[in-house]
CSV table of C-alpha atoms in Angstrom, one decimal:
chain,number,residue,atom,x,y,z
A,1,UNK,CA,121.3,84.3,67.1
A,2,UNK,CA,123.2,81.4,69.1
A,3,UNK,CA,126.5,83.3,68.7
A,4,UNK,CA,125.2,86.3,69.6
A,5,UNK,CA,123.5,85.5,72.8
A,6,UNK,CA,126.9,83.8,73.9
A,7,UNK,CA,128.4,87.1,73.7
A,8,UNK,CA,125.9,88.6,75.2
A,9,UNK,CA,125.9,86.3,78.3
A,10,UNK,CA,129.9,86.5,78.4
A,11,UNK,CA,129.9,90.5,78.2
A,12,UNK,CA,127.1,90.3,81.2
A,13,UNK,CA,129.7,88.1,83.1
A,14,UNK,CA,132.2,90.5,82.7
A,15,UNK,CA,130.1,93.5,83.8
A,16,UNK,CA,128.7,91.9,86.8
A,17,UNK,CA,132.1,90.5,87.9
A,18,UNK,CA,134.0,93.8,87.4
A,19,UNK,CA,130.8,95.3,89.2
A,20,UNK,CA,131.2,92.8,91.8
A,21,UNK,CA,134.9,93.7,92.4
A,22,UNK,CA,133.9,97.6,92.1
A,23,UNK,CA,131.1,96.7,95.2
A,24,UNK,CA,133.7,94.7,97.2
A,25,UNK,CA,135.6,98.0,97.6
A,26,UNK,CA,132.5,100.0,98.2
A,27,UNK,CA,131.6,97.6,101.2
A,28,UNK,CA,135.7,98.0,101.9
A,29,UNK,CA,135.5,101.3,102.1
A,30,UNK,CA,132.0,101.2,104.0
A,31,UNK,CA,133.2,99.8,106.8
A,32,UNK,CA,136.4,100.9,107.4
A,33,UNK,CA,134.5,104.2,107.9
A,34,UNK,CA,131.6,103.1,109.9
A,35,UNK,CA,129.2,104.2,107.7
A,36,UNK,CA,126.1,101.5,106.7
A,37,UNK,CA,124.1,101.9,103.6
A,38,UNK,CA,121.0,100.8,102.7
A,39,UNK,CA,120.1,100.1,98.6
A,40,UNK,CA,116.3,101.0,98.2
A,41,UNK,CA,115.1,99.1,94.9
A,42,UNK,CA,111.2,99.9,93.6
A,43,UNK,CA,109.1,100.3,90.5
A,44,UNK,CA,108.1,103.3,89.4
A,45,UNK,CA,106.2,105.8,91.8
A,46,UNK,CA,106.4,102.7,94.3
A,47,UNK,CA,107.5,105.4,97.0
A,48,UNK,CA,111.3,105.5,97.6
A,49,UNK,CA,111.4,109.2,97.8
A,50,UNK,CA,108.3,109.7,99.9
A,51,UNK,CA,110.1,107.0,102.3
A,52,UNK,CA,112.9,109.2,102.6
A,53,UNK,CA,111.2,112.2,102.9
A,54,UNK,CA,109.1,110.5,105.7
A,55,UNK,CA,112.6,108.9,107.7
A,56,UNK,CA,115.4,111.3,107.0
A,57,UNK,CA,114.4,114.6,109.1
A,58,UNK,CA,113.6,112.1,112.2
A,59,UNK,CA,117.1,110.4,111.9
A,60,UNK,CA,118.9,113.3,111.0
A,61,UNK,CA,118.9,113.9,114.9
A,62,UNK,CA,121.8,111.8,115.9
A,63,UNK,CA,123.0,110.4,112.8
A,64,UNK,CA,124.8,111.8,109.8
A,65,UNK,CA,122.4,111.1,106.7
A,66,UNK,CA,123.6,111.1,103.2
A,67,UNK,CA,121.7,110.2,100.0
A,68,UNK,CA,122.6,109.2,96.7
A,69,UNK,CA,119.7,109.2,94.0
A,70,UNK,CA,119.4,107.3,90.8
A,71,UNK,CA,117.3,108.4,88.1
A,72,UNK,CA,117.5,107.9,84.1
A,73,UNK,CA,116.9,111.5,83.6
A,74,UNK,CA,115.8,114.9,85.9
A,75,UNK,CA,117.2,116.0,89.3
A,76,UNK,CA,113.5,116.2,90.8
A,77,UNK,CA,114.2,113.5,93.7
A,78,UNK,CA,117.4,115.1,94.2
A,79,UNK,CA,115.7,118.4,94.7
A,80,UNK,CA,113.2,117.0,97.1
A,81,UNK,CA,115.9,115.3,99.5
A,82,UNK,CA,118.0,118.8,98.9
A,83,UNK,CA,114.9,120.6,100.8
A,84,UNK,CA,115.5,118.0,104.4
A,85,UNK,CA,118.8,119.7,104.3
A,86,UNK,CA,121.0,116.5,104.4
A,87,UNK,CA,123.9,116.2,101.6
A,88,UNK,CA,122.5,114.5,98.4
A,89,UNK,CA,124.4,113.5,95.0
A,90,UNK,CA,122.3,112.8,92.2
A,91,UNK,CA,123.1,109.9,90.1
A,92,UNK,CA,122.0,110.3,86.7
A,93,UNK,CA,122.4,107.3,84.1
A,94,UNK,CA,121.7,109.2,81.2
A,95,UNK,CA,118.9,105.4,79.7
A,96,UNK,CA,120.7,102.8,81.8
A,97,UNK,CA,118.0,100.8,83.9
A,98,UNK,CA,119.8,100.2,87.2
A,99,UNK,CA,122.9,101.7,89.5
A,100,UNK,CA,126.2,99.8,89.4
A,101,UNK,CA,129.1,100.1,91.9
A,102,UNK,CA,131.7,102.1,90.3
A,103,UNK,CA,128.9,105.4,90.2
A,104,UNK,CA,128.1,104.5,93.5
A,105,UNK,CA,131.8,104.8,94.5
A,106,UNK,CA,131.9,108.0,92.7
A,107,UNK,CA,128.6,109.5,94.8
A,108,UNK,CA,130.5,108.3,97.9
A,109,UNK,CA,133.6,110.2,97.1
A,110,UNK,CA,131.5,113.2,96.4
A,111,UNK,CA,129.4,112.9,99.5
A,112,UNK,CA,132.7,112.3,101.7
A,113,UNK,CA,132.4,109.2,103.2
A,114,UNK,CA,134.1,110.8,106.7
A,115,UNK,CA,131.1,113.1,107.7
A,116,UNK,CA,128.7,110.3,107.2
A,117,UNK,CA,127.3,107.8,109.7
A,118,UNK,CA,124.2,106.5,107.4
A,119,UNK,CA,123.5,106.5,103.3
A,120,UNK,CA,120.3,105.5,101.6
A,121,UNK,CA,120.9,104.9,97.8
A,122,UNK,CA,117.6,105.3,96.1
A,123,UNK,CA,118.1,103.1,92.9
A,124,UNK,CA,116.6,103.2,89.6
A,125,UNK,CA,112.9,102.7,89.5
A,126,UNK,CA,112.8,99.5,88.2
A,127,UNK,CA,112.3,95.9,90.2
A,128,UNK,CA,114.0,93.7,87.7
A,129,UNK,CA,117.8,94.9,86.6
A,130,UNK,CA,118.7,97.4,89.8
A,131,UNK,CA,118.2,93.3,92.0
A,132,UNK,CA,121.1,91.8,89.7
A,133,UNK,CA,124.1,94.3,90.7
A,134,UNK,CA,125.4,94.5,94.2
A,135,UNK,CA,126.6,98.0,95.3
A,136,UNK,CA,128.6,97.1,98.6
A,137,UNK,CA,125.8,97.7,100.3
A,138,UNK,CA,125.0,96.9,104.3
A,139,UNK,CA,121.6,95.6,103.0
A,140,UNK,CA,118.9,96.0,100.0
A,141,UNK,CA,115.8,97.1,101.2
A,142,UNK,CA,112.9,96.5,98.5
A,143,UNK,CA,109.9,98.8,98.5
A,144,UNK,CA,106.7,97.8,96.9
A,145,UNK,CA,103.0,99.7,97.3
A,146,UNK,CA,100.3,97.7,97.6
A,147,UNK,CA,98.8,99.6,94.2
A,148,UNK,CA,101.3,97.2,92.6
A,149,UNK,CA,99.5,94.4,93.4
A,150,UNK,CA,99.8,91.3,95.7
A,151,UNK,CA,101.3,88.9,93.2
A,152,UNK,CA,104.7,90.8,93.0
A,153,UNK,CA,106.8,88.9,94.6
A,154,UNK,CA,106.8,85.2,92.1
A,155,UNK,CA,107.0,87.6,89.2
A,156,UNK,CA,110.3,89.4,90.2
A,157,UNK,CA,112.0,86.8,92.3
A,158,UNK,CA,115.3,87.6,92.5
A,159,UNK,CA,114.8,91.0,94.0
A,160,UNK,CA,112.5,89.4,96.5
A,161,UNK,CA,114.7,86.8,97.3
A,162,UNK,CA,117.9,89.3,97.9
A,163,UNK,CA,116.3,92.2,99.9
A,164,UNK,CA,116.8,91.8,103.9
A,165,UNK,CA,114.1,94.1,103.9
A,166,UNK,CA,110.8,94.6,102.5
A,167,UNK,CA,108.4,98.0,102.7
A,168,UNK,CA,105.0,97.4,102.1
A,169,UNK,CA,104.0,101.1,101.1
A,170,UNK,CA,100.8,103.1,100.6
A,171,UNK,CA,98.9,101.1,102.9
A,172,UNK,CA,95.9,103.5,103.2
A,173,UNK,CA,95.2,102.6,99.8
A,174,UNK,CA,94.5,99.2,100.9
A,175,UNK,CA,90.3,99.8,100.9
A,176,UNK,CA,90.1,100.8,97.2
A,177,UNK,CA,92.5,98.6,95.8
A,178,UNK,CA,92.1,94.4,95.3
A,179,UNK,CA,95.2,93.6,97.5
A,180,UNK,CA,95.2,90.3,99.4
A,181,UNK,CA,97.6,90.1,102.3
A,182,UNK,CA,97.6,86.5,102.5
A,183,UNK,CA,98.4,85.4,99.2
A,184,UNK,CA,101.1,88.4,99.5
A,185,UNK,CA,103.0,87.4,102.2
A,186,UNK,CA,103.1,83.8,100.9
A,187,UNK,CA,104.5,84.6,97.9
A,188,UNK,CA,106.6,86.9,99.7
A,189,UNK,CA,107.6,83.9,102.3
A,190,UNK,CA,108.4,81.5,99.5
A,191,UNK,CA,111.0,83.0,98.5
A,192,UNK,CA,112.7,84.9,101.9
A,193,UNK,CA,111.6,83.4,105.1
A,194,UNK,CA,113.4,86.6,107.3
A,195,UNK,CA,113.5,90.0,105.5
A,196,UNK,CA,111.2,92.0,108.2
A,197,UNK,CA,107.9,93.2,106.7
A,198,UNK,CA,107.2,97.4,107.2
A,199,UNK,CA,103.3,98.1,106.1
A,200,UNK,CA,103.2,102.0,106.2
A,201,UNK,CA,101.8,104.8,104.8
A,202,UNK,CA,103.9,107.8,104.2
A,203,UNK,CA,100.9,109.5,103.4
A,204,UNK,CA,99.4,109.1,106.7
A,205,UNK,CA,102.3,108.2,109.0
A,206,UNK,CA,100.9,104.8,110.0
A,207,UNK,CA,103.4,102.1,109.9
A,208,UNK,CA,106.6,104.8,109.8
A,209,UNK,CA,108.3,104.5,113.1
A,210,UNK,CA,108.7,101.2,113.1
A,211,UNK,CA,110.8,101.3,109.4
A,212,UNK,CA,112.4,104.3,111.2
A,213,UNK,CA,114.1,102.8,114.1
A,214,UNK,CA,115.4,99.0,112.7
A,215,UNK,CA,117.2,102.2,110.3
A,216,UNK,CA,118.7,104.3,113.4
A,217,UNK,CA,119.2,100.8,115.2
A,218,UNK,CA,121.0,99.3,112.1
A,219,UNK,CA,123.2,102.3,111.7
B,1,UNK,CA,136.4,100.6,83.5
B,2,UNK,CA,137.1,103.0,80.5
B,3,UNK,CA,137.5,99.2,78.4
B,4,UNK,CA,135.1,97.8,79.8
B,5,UNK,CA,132.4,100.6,79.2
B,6,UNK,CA,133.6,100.4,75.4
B,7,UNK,CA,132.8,96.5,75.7
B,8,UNK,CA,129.5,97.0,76.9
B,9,UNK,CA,128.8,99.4,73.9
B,10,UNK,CA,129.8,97.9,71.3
B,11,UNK,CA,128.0,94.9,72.5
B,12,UNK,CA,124.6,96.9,73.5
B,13,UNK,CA,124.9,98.5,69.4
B,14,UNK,CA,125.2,94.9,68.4
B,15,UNK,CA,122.1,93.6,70.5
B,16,UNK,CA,120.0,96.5,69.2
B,17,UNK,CA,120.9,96.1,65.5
B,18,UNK,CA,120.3,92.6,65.5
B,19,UNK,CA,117.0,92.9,67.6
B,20,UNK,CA,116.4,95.8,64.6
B,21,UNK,CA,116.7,92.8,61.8
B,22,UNK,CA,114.1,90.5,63.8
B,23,UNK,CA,111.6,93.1,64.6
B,24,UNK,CA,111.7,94.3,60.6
B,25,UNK,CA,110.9,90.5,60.2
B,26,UNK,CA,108.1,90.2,62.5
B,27,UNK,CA,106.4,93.9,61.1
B,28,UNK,CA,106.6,92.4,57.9
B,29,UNK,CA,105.2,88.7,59.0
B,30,UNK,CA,102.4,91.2,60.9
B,31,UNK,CA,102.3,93.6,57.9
B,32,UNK,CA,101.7,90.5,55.3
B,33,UNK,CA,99.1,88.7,57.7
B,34,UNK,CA,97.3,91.8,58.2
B,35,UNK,CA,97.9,91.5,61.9
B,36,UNK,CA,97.8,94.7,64.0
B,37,UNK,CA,100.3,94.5,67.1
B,38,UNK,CA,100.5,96.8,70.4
B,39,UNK,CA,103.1,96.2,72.1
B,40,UNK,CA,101.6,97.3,76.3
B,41,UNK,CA,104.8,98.9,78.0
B,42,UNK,CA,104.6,99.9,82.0
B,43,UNK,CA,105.7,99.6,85.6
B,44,UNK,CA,104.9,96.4,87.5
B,45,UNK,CA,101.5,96.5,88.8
B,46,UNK,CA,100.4,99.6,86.5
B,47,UNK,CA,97.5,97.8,85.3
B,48,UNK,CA,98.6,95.8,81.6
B,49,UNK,CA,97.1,92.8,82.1
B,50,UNK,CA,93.3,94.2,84.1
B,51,UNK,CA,93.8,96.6,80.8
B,52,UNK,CA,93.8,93.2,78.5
B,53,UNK,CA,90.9,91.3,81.1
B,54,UNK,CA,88.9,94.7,80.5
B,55,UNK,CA,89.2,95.2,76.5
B,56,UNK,CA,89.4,91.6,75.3
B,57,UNK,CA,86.4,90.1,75.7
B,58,UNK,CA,84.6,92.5,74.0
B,59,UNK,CA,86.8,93.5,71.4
B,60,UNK,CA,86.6,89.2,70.5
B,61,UNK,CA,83.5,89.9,69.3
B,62,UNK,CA,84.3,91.3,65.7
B,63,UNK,CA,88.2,90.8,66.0
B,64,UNK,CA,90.6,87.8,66.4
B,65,UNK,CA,92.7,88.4,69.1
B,66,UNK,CA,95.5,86.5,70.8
B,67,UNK,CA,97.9,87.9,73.8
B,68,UNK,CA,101.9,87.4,74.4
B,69,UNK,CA,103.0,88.0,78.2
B,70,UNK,CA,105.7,88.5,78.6
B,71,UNK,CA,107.5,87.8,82.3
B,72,UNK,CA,110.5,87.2,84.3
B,73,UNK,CA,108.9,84.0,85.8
B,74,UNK,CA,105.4,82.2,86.3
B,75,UNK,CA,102.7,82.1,83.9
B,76,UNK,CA,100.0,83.8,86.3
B,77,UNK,CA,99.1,86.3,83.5
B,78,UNK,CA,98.9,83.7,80.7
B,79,UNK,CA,96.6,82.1,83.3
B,80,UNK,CA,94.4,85.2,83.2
B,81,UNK,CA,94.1,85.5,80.0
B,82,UNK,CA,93.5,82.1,79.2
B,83,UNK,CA,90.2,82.6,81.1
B,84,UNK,CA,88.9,84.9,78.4
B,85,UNK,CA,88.8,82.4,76.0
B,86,UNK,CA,91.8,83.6,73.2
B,87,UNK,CA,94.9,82.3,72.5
B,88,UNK,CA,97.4,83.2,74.8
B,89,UNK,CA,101.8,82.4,74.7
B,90,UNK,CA,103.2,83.2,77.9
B,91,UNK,CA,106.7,84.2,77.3
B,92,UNK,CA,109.1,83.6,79.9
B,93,UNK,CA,112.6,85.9,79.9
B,94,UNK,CA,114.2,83.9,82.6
B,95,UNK,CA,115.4,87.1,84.8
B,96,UNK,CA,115.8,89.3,81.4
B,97,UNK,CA,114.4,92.8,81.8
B,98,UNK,CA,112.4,93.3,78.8
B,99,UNK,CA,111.3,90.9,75.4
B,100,UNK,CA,113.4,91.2,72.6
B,101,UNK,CA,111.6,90.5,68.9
B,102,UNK,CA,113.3,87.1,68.2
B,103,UNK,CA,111.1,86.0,71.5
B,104,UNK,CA,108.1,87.5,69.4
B,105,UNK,CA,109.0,85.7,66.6
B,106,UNK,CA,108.7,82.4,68.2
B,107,UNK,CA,105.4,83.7,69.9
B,108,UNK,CA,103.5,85.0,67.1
B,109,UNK,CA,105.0,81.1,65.7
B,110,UNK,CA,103.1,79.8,68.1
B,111,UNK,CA,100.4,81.5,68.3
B,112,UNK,CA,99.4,81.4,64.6
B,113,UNK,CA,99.7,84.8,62.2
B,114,UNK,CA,96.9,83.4,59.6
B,115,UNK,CA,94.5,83.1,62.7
B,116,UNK,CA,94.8,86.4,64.0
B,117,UNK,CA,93.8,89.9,63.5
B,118,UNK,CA,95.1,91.7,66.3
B,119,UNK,CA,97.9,90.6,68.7
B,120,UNK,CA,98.5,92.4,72.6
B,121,UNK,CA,102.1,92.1,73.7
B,122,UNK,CA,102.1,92.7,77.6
B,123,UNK,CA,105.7,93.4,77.9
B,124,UNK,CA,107.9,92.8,81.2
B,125,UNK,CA,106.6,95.2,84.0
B,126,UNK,CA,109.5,97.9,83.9
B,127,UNK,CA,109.5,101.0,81.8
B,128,UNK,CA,113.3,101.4,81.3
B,129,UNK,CA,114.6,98.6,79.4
B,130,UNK,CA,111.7,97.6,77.2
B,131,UNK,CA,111.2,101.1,75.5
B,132,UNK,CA,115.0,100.5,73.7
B,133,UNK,CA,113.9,97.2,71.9
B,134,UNK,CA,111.5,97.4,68.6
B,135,UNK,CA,109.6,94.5,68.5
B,136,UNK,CA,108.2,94.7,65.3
B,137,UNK,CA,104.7,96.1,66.6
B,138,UNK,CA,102.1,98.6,64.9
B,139,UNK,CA,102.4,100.9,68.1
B,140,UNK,CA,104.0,100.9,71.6
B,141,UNK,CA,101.4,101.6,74.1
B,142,UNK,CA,102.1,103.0,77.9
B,143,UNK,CA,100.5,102.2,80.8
B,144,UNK,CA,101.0,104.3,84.1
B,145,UNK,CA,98.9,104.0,87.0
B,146,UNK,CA,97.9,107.4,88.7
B,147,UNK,CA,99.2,105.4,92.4
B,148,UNK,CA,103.0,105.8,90.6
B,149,UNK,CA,102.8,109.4,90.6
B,150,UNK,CA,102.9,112.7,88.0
B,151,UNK,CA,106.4,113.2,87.8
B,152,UNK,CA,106.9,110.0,85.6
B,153,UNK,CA,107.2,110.9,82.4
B,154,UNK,CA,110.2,113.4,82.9
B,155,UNK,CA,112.2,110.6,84.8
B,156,UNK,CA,112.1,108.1,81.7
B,157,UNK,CA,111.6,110.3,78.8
B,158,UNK,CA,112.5,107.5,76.3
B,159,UNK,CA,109.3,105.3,76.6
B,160,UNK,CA,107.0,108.4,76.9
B,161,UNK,CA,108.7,109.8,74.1
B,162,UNK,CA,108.1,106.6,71.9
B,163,UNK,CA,104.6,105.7,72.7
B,164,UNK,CA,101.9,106.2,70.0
B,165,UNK,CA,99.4,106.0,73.1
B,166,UNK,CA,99.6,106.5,76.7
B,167,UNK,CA,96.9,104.4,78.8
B,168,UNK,CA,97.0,106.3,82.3
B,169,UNK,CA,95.1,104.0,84.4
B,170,UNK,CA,93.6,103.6,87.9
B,171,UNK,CA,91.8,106.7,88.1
B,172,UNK,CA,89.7,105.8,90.5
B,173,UNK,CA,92.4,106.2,93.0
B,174,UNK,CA,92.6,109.9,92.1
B,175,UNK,CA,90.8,111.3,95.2
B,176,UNK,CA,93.7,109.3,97.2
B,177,UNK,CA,96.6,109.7,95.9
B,178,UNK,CA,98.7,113.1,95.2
B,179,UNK,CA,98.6,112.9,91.0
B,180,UNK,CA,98.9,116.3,89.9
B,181,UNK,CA,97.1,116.1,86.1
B,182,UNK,CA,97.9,119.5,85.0
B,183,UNK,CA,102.0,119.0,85.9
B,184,UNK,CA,101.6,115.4,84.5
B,185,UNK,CA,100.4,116.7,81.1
B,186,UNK,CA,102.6,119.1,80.6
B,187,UNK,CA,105.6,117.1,81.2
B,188,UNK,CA,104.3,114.2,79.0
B,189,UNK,CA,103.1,116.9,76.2
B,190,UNK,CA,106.9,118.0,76.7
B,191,UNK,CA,108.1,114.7,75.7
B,192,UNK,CA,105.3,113.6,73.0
B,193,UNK,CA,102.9,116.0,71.4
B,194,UNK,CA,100.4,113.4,69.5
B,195,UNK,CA,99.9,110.5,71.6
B,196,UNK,CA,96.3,110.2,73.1
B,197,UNK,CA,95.7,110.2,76.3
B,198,UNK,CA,93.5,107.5,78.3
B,199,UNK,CA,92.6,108.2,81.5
B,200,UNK,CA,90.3,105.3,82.3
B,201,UNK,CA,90.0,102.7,85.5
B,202,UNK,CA,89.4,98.9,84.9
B,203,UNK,CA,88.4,98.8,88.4
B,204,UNK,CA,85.2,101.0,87.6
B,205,UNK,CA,85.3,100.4,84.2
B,206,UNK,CA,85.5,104.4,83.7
B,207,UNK,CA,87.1,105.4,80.4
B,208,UNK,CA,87.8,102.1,79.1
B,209,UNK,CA,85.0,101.8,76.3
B,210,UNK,CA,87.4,104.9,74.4
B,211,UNK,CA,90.9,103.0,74.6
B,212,UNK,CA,88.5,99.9,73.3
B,213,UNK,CA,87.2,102.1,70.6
B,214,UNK,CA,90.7,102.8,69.5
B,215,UNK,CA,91.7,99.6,69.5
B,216,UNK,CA,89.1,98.1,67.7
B,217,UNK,CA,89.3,100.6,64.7
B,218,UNK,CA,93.6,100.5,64.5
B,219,UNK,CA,93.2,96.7,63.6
């Protein structure tokens, strides 16, 4: 097995670095058309598409919105960001676990990076893979809801430690679930000392504003 | 890309045949100890390891059991289980995704074969990556909280369509959350016709005594 986990660990160095030189033009390509996009990495059912369903009509007014969706299989998040009337490409991977930079490029194309001003990419639901591949992305924003539990972060550092971001979602399940803020947020601290924190609820509302704006303000 | 892409296949077809040879090892080493493995697939936070701190301690009584967790990093569920008084091998992937069955060979090593009767591996909290990999167990096992939503099933049709049992946990949340039951069983019955169904809550302890039941009598 020695031989095969070195070409296993060569192949992934290949992938990441052609993936790394795929993102690099992304981010190129980005910029040079003003538009800023913001990778949103979750579990499963941690709320990515609720979030966007909750911040996209609002900053609709005044920016151009575009979203790319990820998913193994089925166009249902696609459909639901279809109804907020903003243009949406879904990304299917057909199994693979995570986004990587040359489908993202393709999703730009598609979307037409020229009528844009803002993109969300709504990744794969998956906390450990989606973390490893960089998309030429303005910033990863990592979304976790308190049903997952407070002891997230130490398990899956590496997303916690890249995000410049964190959302802190379902919040008004906070009285029936065992969720302890304090031993969250240091975790959370010891391993990023700036991402903002957004607590909300897209449920309720609560919290949603304040997620809302840093996104106008960023774009 | 076109190269690379035939790369990564090749080298994906060679991971999976070789994990294939060490997880036909391990169901043998299982088959010949008369050890009874379920190998606990789901999201992070979905419930795996309350599932274990609800059905061990009482299945001990009658069984021996012993527990592989599986993790990117820290042994805080090893830690948990520890507590119930079985043997427990935390296995650490080191950023990897999911547990491959060579990892499961050096657990069940280390945990002793000729001491056990029935083994729980709590695999690494993502329900992409892990569903591809054979690990030698009797049964996979799901786990999906009601918090991560109905539409899950459709969205990674390869672990629902593998599972010989589906552990849909957290039902106490149900009055909080927007978990559609009748759309959630007929996309999962669309996937897999035969796997039961457990709705239980290890918070309220609600349905759990069945999944033990069925536990107990597959060893």
């Amino acid at each position: 097995m020695t031989e095969g986990r070195a070409v296993e660990i060569k192949v992934l160095r290949y992938i990441l670095e052609a993936n790394d030189r795929a993102a690099a033009e992304n981010r190129d390509n980005l910029t040079g058309a003003g538009v800023t996009a913001f990778n949103l990495i979750g579990g499963p059912g941690s709320g990515k598409t609720s979030l966007l369903e909750r911040v996209v009509p609002q900053l609709r007014s005044g920016l151009r919105v575009g979203v790319l969706e990820g998913d193994i299989a089925t166009s249902r998040d696609a459909e639901r960001i279809a109804t907020l009337d903003v243009p949406v490409v879904q990304l299917l991977t057909g199994g693979g676990c995570h986004l990587e930079a040359t489908f993202i490029a393709k999703g730009l194309s598609e979307l037409g990076l020229g009528r844009l001003d803002l993109v969300f990419i709504e990744n794969v639901g998956n906390i450990a893979c989606p973390a490893e591949f960089d998309l030429g992305e303005a910033a990863k924003v990592g979304v976790l809801s308190v049903a997952e539990g407070h002891d997230k972060p130490g398990k899956y550092p590496l997303l916690f430690h890249e995000i410049s971001a964190l959302v802190l979602g379902k919040i008004d399940l906070l009285p029936h679930v065992d969720f302890d803020m304090a031993a969250f947020e240091r975790d959370f601290r010891g391993l990023n000392r700036e991402a903002p924190l957004f607590p909300l609820s897209c449920r309720t509302g609560e919290g949603v504003p304040a997620f809302r704006g840093v996104a106008r303000t960023s774009a």
